[in-house]
Tab-separated table of C-alpha atoms and ligand atoms in Angstrom:
chain	number	residue	atom	x	y	z
A	1	LEU	CA	3.260	-60.049	-20.643
A	2	LYS	CA	5.676	-58.039	-22.445
A	3	GLN	CA	3.888	-56.841	-24.685
A	4	ILE	CA	1.084	-55.635	-21.921
A	5	ALA	CA	4.980	-54.626	-19.766
A	6	LYS	CA	5.505	-51.951	-22.717
A	7	VAL	CA	1.856	-50.555	-23.323
A	8	THR	CA	2.133	-49.687	-19.835
A	9	LEU	CA	5.258	-48.088	-20.044
A	10	ILE	CA	3.930	-46.051	-22.821
A	11	GLY	CA	1.270	-45.353	-21.079
A	12	ALA	CA	2.563	-44.237	-18.175
A	13	ALA	CA	5.208	-42.335	-20.981
A	14	PHE	CA	1.934	-39.863	-21.993
A	15	ALA	CA	1.210	-39.209	-18.509
A	16	ALA	CA	3.657	-37.833	-17.669
A	17	LEU	CA	3.306	-35.508	-20.483
A	18	ALA	CA	0.201	-34.349	-20.174
A	19	THR	CA	0.898	-33.564	-16.956
A	20	PRO	CA	4.508	-32.242	-16.317
A	21	ALA	CA	5.628	-33.269	-12.448
A	22	SER	CA	6.793	-29.847	-12.273
A	23	ALA	CA	4.005	-28.195	-11.184
A	24	ASP	CA	5.948	-25.947	-9.901
A	25	THR	CA	5.344	-22.028	-9.415
A	26	THR	CA	7.711	-19.947	-8.031
A	27	LEU	CA	5.572	-16.478	-7.361
A	28	ARG	CA	7.893	-13.323	-7.721
A	29	GLY	CA	7.111	-10.754	-5.003
A	30	ALA	CA	8.604	-6.687	-3.487
A	31	SER	CA	8.830	-4.859	-0.646
A	32	MET	CA	10.522	-2.096	-0.028
A	33	PHE	CA	11.628	-2.617	3.484
A	34	ASP	CA	13.169	-4.656	5.003
A	35	GLU	CA	11.915	-8.052	7.832
A	36	GLN	CA	11.374	-5.693	10.314
A	37	HIS	CA	8.361	-3.553	8.519
A	38	ALA	CA	4.987	-4.024	8.599
A	39	PHE	CA	4.143	-4.911	4.802
A	40	THR	CA	7.404	-6.761	4.589
A	41	LYS	CA	5.778	-8.909	7.555
A	42	THR	CA	2.018	-9.088	5.738
A	43	LEU	CA	3.392	-10.124	2.609
A	44	MET	CA	5.767	-12.713	4.580
A	45	LYS	CA	2.348	-13.936	6.275
A	46	PHE	CA	1.171	-14.476	2.961
A	47	ASP	CA	3.672	-17.197	0.858
A	48	GLU	CA	3.213	-18.697	4.331
A	49	LEU	CA	-0.716	-18.477	4.082
A	50	VAL	CA	-0.458	-19.774	0.633
A	51	THR	CA	1.560	-22.335	1.106
A	52	GLN	CA	-0.590	-24.118	3.461
A	53	TYR	CA	-3.712	-22.779	1.774
A	54	TYR	CA	-2.533	-24.907	-1.526
A	55	ASN	CA	-2.102	-28.420	-2.242
A	56	GLY	CA	0.870	-28.330	-4.770
A	57	ASP	CA	3.852	-27.384	-4.903
A	58	VAL	CA	4.591	-23.333	-5.158
A	59	THR	CA	7.566	-20.960	-3.927
A	60	PHE	CA	7.991	-17.746	-2.901
A	61	ASP	CA	10.491	-15.830	-3.713
A	62	LEU	CA	10.104	-12.252	-1.866
A	63	ARG	CA	12.668	-9.093	-2.533
A	64	LEU	CA	12.971	-6.810	0.201
A	65	ASN	CA	14.713	-3.195	0.603
A	66	GLY	CA	14.147	-2.190	-2.616
A	67	GLU	CA	15.804	-4.104	-5.099
A	68	LEU	CA	13.338	-4.521	-7.598
A	69	GLY	CA	12.863	-0.495	-6.729
A	70	VAL	CA	9.879	1.381	-5.353
A	71	GLU	CA	6.299	0.387	-6.014
A	72	LYS	CA	5.705	3.380	-8.254
A	73	ASP	CA	8.026	0.528	-10.224
A	74	TYR	CA	5.632	-1.786	-9.346
A	75	VAL	CA	2.517	-0.774	-10.189
A	76	THR	CA	4.649	-1.008	-13.725
A	77	PHE	CA	5.784	-3.919	-13.318
A	78	LEU	CA	2.247	-5.944	-12.326
A	79	ASN	CA	0.101	-4.146	-14.925
A	80	GLN	CA	2.950	-5.348	-17.471
A	81	GLY	CA	3.261	-8.644	-16.292
A	82	VAL	CA	7.279	-8.180	-15.542
A	83	ALA	CA	9.448	-8.677	-12.776
A	84	ILE	CA	7.032	-9.246	-10.126
A	85	ASP	CA	3.803	-10.984	-9.456
A	86	TYR	CA	2.618	-9.437	-5.882
A	87	THR	CA	3.535	-6.516	-4.163
A	88	ILE	CA	1.913	-4.353	-1.728
A	89	LEU	CA	0.835	-0.603	-2.900
A	90	ALA	CA	-0.254	2.608	-2.230
A	91	PRO	CA	-3.875	3.295	-4.437
A	92	SER	CA	-2.359	7.059	-5.023
A	93	ASN	CA	0.301	5.282	-7.043
A	94	MET	CA	-1.341	2.962	-9.160
A	95	ALA	CA	-3.086	7.038	-9.904
A	96	ARG	CA	-2.095	6.325	-14.097
A	97	PHE	CA	-3.505	2.819	-14.270
A	98	ALA	CA	-6.935	3.922	-12.386
A	99	PRO	CA	-8.163	7.337	-11.540
A	100	SER	CA	-10.631	6.524	-9.044
A	101	ILE	CA	-7.873	4.168	-7.492
A	102	PRO	CA	-6.743	6.355	-5.103
A	103	LEU	CA	-10.334	7.867	-3.688
A	104	MET	CA	-10.013	4.897	-1.089
A	105	ASP	CA	-6.942	6.454	0.283
A	106	MET	CA	-7.212	10.634	0.137
A	107	PRO	CA	-5.944	11.997	2.525
A	108	PHE	CA	-8.976	13.316	5.302
A	109	LEU	CA	-11.661	10.251	4.105
A	110	PHE	CA	-11.115	8.830	7.630
A	111	ARG	CA	-12.611	10.302	10.644
A	112	ASP	CA	-10.665	7.340	13.301
A	113	LEU	CA	-9.552	3.451	13.076
A	114	ASP	CA	-13.297	2.489	13.760
A	115	HIS	CA	-14.729	4.567	10.913
A	116	TRP	CA	-11.286	2.942	8.859
A	117	ASN	CA	-12.628	-0.710	10.349
A	118	ALA	CA	-16.155	-0.407	8.741
A	119	VAL	CA	-15.083	0.171	5.107
A	120	LEU	CA	-12.221	-2.588	5.751
A	121	SER	CA	-14.201	-4.793	6.328
A	122	SER	CA	-17.085	-4.031	4.439
A	123	ASN	CA	-18.169	-4.825	0.531
A	124	VAL	CA	-18.105	-0.582	-0.070
A	125	LEU	CA	-15.081	-0.454	-2.011
A	126	ALA	CA	-15.314	-2.816	-5.028
A	127	PRO	CA	-16.395	-0.435	-7.179
A	128	LEU	CA	-13.211	1.323	-7.395
A	129	GLU	CA	-11.517	-2.867	-7.460
A	130	LYS	CA	-13.394	-3.316	-10.629
A	131	GLU	CA	-11.825	-0.689	-12.053
A	132	LEU	CA	-8.378	-1.629	-11.471
A	133	SER	CA	-9.220	-5.203	-12.842
A	134	GLU	CA	-10.338	-3.491	-15.806
A	135	LYS	CA	-7.938	-0.872	-16.385
A	136	ALA	CA	-4.430	-2.038	-14.413
A	137	ASP	CA	-5.076	-5.676	-14.547
A	138	ILE	CA	-4.132	-5.946	-11.055
A	139	VAL	CA	-6.238	-7.439	-8.752
A	140	ILE	CA	-6.621	-7.079	-5.352
A	141	VAL	CA	-6.145	-10.140	-2.734
A	142	GLY	CA	-6.509	-8.503	0.090
A	143	TYR	CA	-5.372	-5.682	2.305
A	144	ALA	CA	-3.384	-4.113	4.757
A	145	GLY	CA	-2.251	-1.115	6.322
A	146	GLY	CA	-3.315	1.064	9.131
A	147	GLY	CA	-0.561	2.957	9.711
A	148	THR	CA	-1.706	6.691	10.143
A	149	ARG	CA	0.087	9.811	8.231
A	150	ASN	CA	1.186	12.739	10.068
A	151	LEU	CA	3.753	15.547	8.825
A	152	ILE	CA	7.237	15.121	8.890
A	153	SER	CA	9.642	18.202	8.016
A	154	SER	CA	13.258	19.291	9.034
A	155	GLU	CA	11.375	22.297	10.173
A	156	LYS	CA	8.351	22.674	13.002
A	157	ILE	CA	4.887	22.968	11.045
A	158	ALA	CA	2.679	22.953	13.656
A	159	ASN	CA	0.122	25.476	12.933
A	160	MET	CA	-1.411	27.176	9.547
A	161	ASP	CA	1.041	29.295	9.154
A	162	GLU	CA	3.577	27.828	8.798
A	163	LEU	CA	1.868	25.357	6.096
A	164	ALA	CA	1.607	28.181	4.369
A	165	GLY	CA	3.698	27.346	1.165
A	166	HIS	CA	5.593	24.404	3.150
A	167	LYS	CA	7.615	22.952	0.369
A	168	MET	CA	6.459	18.769	0.380
A	169	ARG	CA	6.823	15.649	-1.157
A	170	VAL	CA	3.310	13.933	-1.730
A	171	MET	CA	2.700	10.677	-3.954
A	172	GLY	CA	2.041	11.071	-7.734
A	173	ALA	CA	-1.612	10.910	-7.402
A	174	PRO	CA	-3.258	14.422	-8.615
A	175	ILE	CA	-5.471	13.856	-5.443
A	176	GLN	CA	-2.929	14.183	-2.991
A	177	ALA	CA	-1.153	17.968	-4.370
A	178	GLN	CA	-4.993	19.175	-4.564
A	179	ILE	CA	-5.389	17.435	-1.355
A	180	PHE	CA	-2.385	20.066	0.207
A	181	ASN	CA	-2.666	23.442	-1.563
A	182	ALA	CA	-5.767	23.713	-0.983
A	183	ILE	CA	-4.382	23.204	2.780
A	184	GLY	CA	-1.464	26.475	1.759
A	185	ALA	CA	1.258	24.250	1.680
A	186	ALA	CA	3.181	23.680	-1.653
A	187	PRO	CA	2.846	19.306	-2.682
A	188	SER	CA	5.465	18.441	-5.426
A	189	ALA	CA	5.238	14.699	-6.421
A	190	ILE	CA	8.525	12.954	-6.036
A	191	ALA	CA	9.412	9.268	-5.910
A	192	TYR	CA	9.601	7.176	-2.779
A	193	ASN	CA	13.870	6.571	-3.497
A	194	GLU	CA	13.920	10.424	-3.856
A	195	VAL	CA	12.451	11.885	-0.668
A	196	TYR	CA	15.839	11.805	1.256
A	197	ASN	CA	17.760	13.434	-1.175
A	198	ALA	CA	15.194	16.170	-1.939
A	199	ILE	CA	15.515	16.977	2.269
A	200	GLN	CA	18.535	16.628	2.362
A	201	THR	CA	19.159	18.871	-0.213
A	202	GLY	CA	15.867	21.500	-0.054
A	203	VAL	CA	14.209	20.663	-2.846
A	204	VAL	CA	11.576	20.216	-0.340
A	205	ASP	CA	10.984	20.523	3.253
A	206	GLY	CA	9.357	17.394	4.492
A	207	LEU	CA	7.209	14.522	3.563
A	208	GLU	CA	3.765	13.625	4.979
A	209	ASN	CA	4.270	9.231	5.808
A	210	GLU	CA	3.350	7.285	8.526
A	211	ALA	CA	5.281	5.380	12.447
A	212	ALA	CA	6.558	2.226	9.928
A	213	SER	CA	8.311	3.552	7.501
A	214	ILE	CA	9.539	6.199	9.090
A	215	GLN	CA	11.352	4.002	11.167
A	216	ASN	CA	12.555	1.771	8.382
A	217	LEU	CA	13.958	4.723	6.555
A	218	LYS	CA	15.592	6.349	8.541
A	219	PHE	CA	13.690	9.700	7.541
A	220	TYR	CA	14.177	11.350	11.022
A	221	GLU	CA	17.407	11.777	9.736
A	222	VAL	CA	16.358	14.241	7.740
A	223	ALA	CA	13.350	15.777	8.698
A	224	PRO	CA	12.865	15.317	12.549
A	225	TYR	CA	10.188	17.525	13.146
A	226	LEU	CA	6.473	15.517	13.289
A	227	THR	CA	2.568	16.908	13.483
A	228	LYS	CA	0.399	14.892	14.519
A	229	THR	CA	-1.458	16.296	11.245
A	230	ALA	CA	-3.068	12.249	11.557
A	231	HIS	CA	-4.637	13.058	7.515
A	232	SER	CA	-4.990	9.238	6.772
A	233	ILE	CA	-4.996	6.385	8.172
A	234	THR	CA	-3.433	3.960	5.313
A	235	VAL	CA	-5.190	1.263	2.837
A	236	ARG	CA	-2.422	-0.775	1.273
A	237	PRO	CA	-4.149	-3.570	-0.953
A	238	ILE	CA	-2.001	-6.311	-1.306
A	239	VAL	CA	-2.449	-6.949	-5.462
A	240	PHE	CA	-1.742	-9.609	-7.854
A	241	SER	CA	-0.571	-9.017	-11.213
A	242	GLY	CA	-3.387	-9.614	-13.457
A	243	LYS	CA	-1.040	-11.610	-16.325
A	244	SER	CA	0.139	-13.999	-13.603
A	245	TYR	CA	-3.051	-14.771	-11.276
A	246	ARG	CA	-4.759	-15.989	-14.423
A	247	LYS	CA	-1.940	-18.167	-15.192
A	248	LEU	CA	-2.083	-19.836	-12.235
A	249	PRO	CA	-4.069	-23.546	-11.303
A	250	LYS	CA	-7.330	-22.614	-10.040
A	251	ASP	CA	-7.012	-24.090	-6.816
A	252	LEU	CA	-4.356	-21.842	-5.848
A	253	GLN	CA	-6.070	-18.895	-6.970
A	254	ALA	CA	-8.525	-19.644	-4.375
A	255	ALA	CA	-5.478	-20.088	-2.152
A	256	ILE	CA	-4.207	-17.251	-2.924
A	257	MET	CA	-7.477	-15.605	-2.412
A	258	LYS	CA	-7.885	-16.544	1.133
A	259	ALA	CA	-4.269	-15.882	2.624
A	260	GLY	CA	-4.649	-12.615	0.853
A	261	LYS	CA	-7.825	-11.601	2.915
A	262	GLU	CA	-6.041	-13.675	6.452
A	263	ALA	CA	-3.138	-11.935	5.090
A	264	GLY	CA	-4.448	-8.099	4.795
A	265	ALA	CA	-5.658	-8.784	8.666
A	266	PHE	CA	-2.913	-9.702	10.149
A	267	GLY	CA	-1.144	-6.813	9.168
A	268	ARG	CA	-3.745	-4.319	8.618
A	269	GLU	CA	-3.677	-5.231	13.269
A	270	LEU	CA	-0.442	-5.704	13.376
A	271	GLU	CA	0.558	-1.700	12.189
A	272	SER	CA	-2.270	-0.424	13.393
A	273	ARG	CA	-1.256	-1.922	17.220
A	274	GLU	CA	2.509	-0.982	15.757
A	275	ASP	CA	1.975	2.882	14.999
A	276	ALA	CA	1.810	4.506	18.828
A	277	ILE	CA	4.439	2.332	19.191
A	278	LYS	CA	7.028	3.218	16.996
A	279	LEU	CA	6.791	6.790	17.732
A	280	LYS	CA	7.254	6.371	20.757
A	281	GLN	CA	10.145	4.844	20.551
A	282	MET	CA	10.911	7.148	17.766
A	283	ALA	CA	10.515	10.149	20.708
A	284	ASP	CA	12.253	8.153	23.625
A	285	ALA	CA	15.581	7.547	20.705
A	286	GLY	CA	14.860	11.844	20.306
A	287	GLN	CA	14.651	10.748	16.823
A	288	ILE	CA	11.345	12.657	16.160
A	289	LYS	CA	10.158	16.158	18.361
A	290	VAL	CA	6.291	15.640	18.328
A	291	SER	CA	3.769	18.689	17.934
A	292	GLU	CA	0.298	18.784	17.711
A	293	PHE	CA	-1.462	20.445	14.396
A	294	ALA	CA	-2.833	24.046	16.219
A	295	ASN	CA	-6.471	23.262	14.138
A	296	ARG	CA	-6.921	20.248	12.809
A	297	GLU	CA	-10.567	20.312	12.172
A	298	LYS	CA	-10.808	23.536	9.302
A	299	LEU	CA	-7.775	21.401	7.941
A	300	LEU	CA	-10.845	19.040	7.467
A	301	GLU	CA	-13.481	21.915	6.585
A	302	MET	CA	-10.788	23.252	3.443
A	303	VAL	CA	-10.621	19.977	2.058
A	304	LYS	CA	-14.040	18.361	2.192
A	305	PRO	CA	-14.945	20.683	-0.921
A	306	VAL	CA	-12.008	19.145	-3.088
A	307	GLN	CA	-12.484	15.743	-2.183
A	308	ASP	CA	-15.881	16.041	-3.386
A	309	LYS	CA	-14.964	17.255	-6.125
A	310	TYR	CA	-12.423	14.602	-7.164
A	311	ALA	CA	-14.706	12.166	-6.661
A	312	ALA	CA	-17.606	14.667	-9.001
A	313	SER	CA	-14.985	14.250	-12.077
A	314	LEU	CA	-15.435	10.756	-11.307
A	315	ASN	CA	-18.763	10.218	-11.271
A	316	ALA	CA	-18.325	9.040	-7.729
A	317	THR	CA	-20.544	10.769	-5.420
A	318	ASP	CA	-22.167	8.267	-4.043
A	319	LEU	CA	-19.191	5.745	-3.387
A	320	LEU	CA	-17.143	8.819	-1.793
A	321	THR	CA	-21.611	9.456	0.041
A	322	ALA	CA	-20.979	5.748	0.883
A	323	ILE	CA	-17.731	5.733	2.599
A	324	ARG	CA	-18.721	8.535	4.121
A	325	ASN	CA	-21.620	7.126	5.931
A	326	LYS	CA	-20.015	4.098	7.234
B	1	MAV	C1	4.794	4.645	2.914
B	1	MAV	O1	5.949	4.080	2.941
B	1	MAV	C2	3.683	3.493	2.566
B	1	MAV	O2	2.631	3.724	3.356
B	1	MAV	C3	4.137	2.903	1.114
B	1	MAV	O3	3.032	2.150	0.524
B	1	MAV	C4	3.744	4.802	0.672
B	1	MAV	O4	3.636	4.129	-0.935
B	1	MAV	C5	4.915	5.531	0.402
B	1	MAV	O5	4.802	5.661	1.712
B	1	MAV	C6	4.548	7.017	-0.499
B	1	MAV	O6	4.879	7.691	0.462
B	1	MAV	O7	5.140	6.785	-1.340
């Protein structure tokens, strides 16, 4: 009997070594905003859903308020597999790693919310996801976004004349600067966490952004004039570092993919629904003064050749046509 007990004990010790009881995985996420922003709510929903769909132990450590920097930093972290495992990123902040990815969020790509919805509920963006995975080692697990971007500036910009030479901040992707150049503005790429100060000190007179972020980061304090150019409806992938993702057990990977799709849909519904509400809140509070842009159709005409040229340079003319035809 003694002998059997000893064998069993050794067996148990071996089993413990082979499958460490720990298996507790901690995944760190990052948001540039506080708990009120749709991105933070989307990431919190993602954490909750992964926990629900995964049978093992997983813990989330979501850092808010730009504690770990801005998207420009996050993309480098994800690529290198350091500091964070997941976040939400503007495609135009990933251009350095995958030149085609900003195609999915270039200005004037979507006609309206229906078009945007049709694109995001199809798999037409799959070639761009593939490029991002191969070149940047970043995995898209879902799509959030749904804010409408407008101009916001320290002076009123409501027509083509006022737009001419307007100094404005744009995101880092070259296509962003090309498009705003084409409509007569004077764009420069500035890191997001330096924009408030750049406006305050007159380096630029404004930026373009969506209601949720204008409200969360209080850009209206330095740029109270909002012009409804409605030039972008945001596409904001929920992204994972490939290096982190590959280390995870298969069933956790599956839970992440399922949760990513659902959290993305949750975030898109939330942000697109809240967009007009937030604009109204800021207008009612006297934080922003809203104007229409006199000749939006003209802007569309001016940017189309720039979009076409960019797509051609990436060998993505068919993809752009497919997106437009959705
Ligand atoms: C908004 O806060 C978001 O769309 C975010 O994803 C972008 O990075 C940011 O604007 C920006 O303009 O850089």
